[in-house]
Tab-separated table of C-alpha atoms in Angstrom:
chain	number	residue	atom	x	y	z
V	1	UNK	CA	8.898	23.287	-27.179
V	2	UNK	CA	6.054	23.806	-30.033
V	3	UNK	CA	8.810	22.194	-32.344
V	4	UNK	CA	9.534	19.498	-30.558
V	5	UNK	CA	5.866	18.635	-30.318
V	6	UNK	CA	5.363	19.245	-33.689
V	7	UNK	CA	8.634	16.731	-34.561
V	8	UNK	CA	7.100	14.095	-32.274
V	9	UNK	CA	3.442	14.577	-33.917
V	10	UNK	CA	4.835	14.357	-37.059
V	11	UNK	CA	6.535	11.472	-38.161
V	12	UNK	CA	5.251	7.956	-37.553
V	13	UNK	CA	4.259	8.308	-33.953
V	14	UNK	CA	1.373	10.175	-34.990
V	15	UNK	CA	0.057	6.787	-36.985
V	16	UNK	CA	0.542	5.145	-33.907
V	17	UNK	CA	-0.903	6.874	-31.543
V	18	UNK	CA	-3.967	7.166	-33.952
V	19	UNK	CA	-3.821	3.243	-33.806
V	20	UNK	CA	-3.650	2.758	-30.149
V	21	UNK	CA	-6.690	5.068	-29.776
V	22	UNK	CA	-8.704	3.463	-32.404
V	23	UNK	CA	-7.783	-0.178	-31.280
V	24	UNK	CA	-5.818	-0.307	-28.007
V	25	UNK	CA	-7.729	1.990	-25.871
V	26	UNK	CA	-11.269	0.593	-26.695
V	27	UNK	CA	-9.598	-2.508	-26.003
V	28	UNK	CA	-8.446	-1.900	-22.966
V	29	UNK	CA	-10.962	-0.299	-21.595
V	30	UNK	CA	-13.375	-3.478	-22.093
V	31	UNK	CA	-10.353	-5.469	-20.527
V	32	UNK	CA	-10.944	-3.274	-17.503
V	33	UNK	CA	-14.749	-3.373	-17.271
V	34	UNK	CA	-14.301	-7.352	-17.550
V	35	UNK	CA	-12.194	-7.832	-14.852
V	36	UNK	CA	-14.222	-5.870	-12.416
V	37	UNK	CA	-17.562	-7.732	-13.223
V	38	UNK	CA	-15.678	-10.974	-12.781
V	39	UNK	CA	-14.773	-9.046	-9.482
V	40	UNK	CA	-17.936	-8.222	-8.619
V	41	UNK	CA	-19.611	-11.320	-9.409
V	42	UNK	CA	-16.820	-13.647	-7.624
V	43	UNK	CA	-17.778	-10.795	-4.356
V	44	UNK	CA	-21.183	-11.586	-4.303
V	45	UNK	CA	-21.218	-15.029	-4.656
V	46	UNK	CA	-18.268	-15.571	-2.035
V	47	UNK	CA	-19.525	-12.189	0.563
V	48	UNK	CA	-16.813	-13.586	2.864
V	49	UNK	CA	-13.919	-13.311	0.529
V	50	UNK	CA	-11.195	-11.168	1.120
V	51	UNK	CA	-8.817	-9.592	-0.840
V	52	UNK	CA	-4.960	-9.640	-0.758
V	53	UNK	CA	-3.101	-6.707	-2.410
V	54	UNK	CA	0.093	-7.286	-4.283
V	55	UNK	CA	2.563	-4.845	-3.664
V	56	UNK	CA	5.327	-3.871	-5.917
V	57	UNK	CA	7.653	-0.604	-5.996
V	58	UNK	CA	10.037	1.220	-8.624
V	59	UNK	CA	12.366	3.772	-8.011
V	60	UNK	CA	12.893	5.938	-10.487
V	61	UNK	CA	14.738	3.623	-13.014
V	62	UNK	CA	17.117	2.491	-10.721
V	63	UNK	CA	15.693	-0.117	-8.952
V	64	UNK	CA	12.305	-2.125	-9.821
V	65	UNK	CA	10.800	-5.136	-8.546
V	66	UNK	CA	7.509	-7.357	-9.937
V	67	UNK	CA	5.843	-10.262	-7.619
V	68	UNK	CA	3.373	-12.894	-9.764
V	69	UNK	CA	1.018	-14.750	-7.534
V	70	UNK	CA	1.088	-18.145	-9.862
V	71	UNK	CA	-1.473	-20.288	-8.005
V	72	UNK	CA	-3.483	-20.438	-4.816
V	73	UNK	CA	-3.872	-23.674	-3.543
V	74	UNK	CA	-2.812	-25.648	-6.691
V	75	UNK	CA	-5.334	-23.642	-8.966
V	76	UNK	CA	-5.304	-20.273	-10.857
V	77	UNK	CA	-5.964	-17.641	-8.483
V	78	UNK	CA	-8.910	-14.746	-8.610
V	79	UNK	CA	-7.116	-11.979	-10.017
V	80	UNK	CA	-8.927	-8.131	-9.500
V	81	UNK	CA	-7.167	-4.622	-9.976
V	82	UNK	CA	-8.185	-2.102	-7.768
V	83	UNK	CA	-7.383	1.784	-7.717
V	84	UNK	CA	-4.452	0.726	-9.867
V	85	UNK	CA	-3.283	-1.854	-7.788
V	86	UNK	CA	-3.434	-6.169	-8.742
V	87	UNK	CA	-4.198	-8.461	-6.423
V	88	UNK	CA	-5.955	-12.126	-5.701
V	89	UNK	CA	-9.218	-12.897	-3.880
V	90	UNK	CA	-9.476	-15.806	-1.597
V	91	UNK	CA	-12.504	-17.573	0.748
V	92	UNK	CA	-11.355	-17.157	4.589
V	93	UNK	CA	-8.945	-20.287	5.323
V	94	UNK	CA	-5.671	-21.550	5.195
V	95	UNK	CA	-4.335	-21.569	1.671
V	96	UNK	CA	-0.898	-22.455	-0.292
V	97	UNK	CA	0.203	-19.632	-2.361
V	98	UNK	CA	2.947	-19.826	-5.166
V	99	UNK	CA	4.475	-16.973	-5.622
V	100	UNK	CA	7.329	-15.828	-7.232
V	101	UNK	CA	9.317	-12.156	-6.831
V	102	UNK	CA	12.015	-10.674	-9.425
V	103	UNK	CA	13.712	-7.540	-9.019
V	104	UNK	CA	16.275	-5.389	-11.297
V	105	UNK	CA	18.771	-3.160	-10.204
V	106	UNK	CA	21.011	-1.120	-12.524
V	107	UNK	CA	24.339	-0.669	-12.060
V	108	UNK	CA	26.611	1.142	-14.221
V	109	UNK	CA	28.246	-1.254	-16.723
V	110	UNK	CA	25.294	-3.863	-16.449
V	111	UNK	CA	21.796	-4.153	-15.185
V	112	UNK	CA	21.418	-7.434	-12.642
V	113	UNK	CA	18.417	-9.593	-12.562
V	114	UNK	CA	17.257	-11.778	-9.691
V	115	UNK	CA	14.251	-13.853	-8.924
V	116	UNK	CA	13.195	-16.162	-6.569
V	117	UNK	CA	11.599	-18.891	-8.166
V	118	UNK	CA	8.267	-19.529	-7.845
V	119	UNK	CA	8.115	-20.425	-3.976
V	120	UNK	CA	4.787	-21.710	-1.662
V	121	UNK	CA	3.756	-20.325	0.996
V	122	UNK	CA	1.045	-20.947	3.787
V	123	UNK	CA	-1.081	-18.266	4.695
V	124	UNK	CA	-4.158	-17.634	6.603
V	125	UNK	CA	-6.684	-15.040	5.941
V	126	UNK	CA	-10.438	-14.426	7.750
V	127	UNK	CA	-13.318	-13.036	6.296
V	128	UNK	CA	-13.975	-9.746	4.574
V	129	UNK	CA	-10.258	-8.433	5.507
V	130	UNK	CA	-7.554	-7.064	3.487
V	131	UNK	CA	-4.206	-8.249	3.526
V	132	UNK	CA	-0.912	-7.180	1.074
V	133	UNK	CA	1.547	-9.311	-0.033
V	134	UNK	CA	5.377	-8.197	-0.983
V	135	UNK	CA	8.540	-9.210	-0.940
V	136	UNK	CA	11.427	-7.761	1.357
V	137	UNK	CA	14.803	-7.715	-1.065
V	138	UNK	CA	17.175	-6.823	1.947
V	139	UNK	CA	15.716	-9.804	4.081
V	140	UNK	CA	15.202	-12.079	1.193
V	141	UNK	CA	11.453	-13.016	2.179
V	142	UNK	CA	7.605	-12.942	1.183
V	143	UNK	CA	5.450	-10.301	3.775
V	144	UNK	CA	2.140	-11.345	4.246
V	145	UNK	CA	0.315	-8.994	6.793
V	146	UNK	CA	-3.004	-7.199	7.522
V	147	UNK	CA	-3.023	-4.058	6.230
V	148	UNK	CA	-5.997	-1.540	7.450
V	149	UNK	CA	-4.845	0.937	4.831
V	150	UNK	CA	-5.921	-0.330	1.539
């Protein structure tokens, strides 16, 4: 084990490791603290906002799946990130989201790609809740619910 670590360490991953922590660490950190000012700010000038959770899931290699929310009523939507999980903010209302959901699943000669497009979809939120947002693979359809946990 000691060698192995000492192979890895040695050759040019150590240079760029050493880069990442010199440049893309600092870099990301400041990413991080930016987004959750914008966060906070957009919060406390919209109290009633509430916040919809994108959810995503990977299983172990063999299948993976990624949902972008593109816009939210014909405009860029509030992105946060939040105990390691994205999502969008939006003001209590009905709004038009378009979304769009890819998946990959690997097979054994090939890997197959599939998306949806990007896709609209009305939803309605009220004030200060949380709501998550997937995509159901076997039903071929967006979820949009209320969800208490998050």
């Amino acid at each position: 084990m000691r060698e192995i670590l000492e192979n890895i360490f040695s050759g040019p991953v150590k240079y760029i490791m050493i880069i990442y922590l010199v440049i893309g660490l600092p870099l990301t950190l400041i990413y991080r603290k930016k987004m959750k000012n914008k966060t906070k700010k957009y919060l406390e000038e919209n109290p009633t906002a509430s916040k919809i959770i994108i959810l995503t899931s990977t299983f172990l290699g063999d299948f993976s799946d990624n949902l972008d929310v593109v816009k939210v009523d014909g405009k860029k939507p509030n992105i946060f990130c939040e105990k390691m999980k994205r999502g969008i903010l939006v003001l209590p209302g009905k709004h038009v989201v378009e979304a769009e959901a890819s998946w990959t699943r690997k097979k054994v000669f090939k890997t197959v790609h599939t998306s949806t497009g990007h896709k609209k979809l009305e939803i309605e939120v009220e004030a200060k809740k949380c709501y998550s947002l997937k995509y159901n693979t076997e039903e071929k359809k967006f979820v949009f619910e209320e969800d208490e946990n998050i």
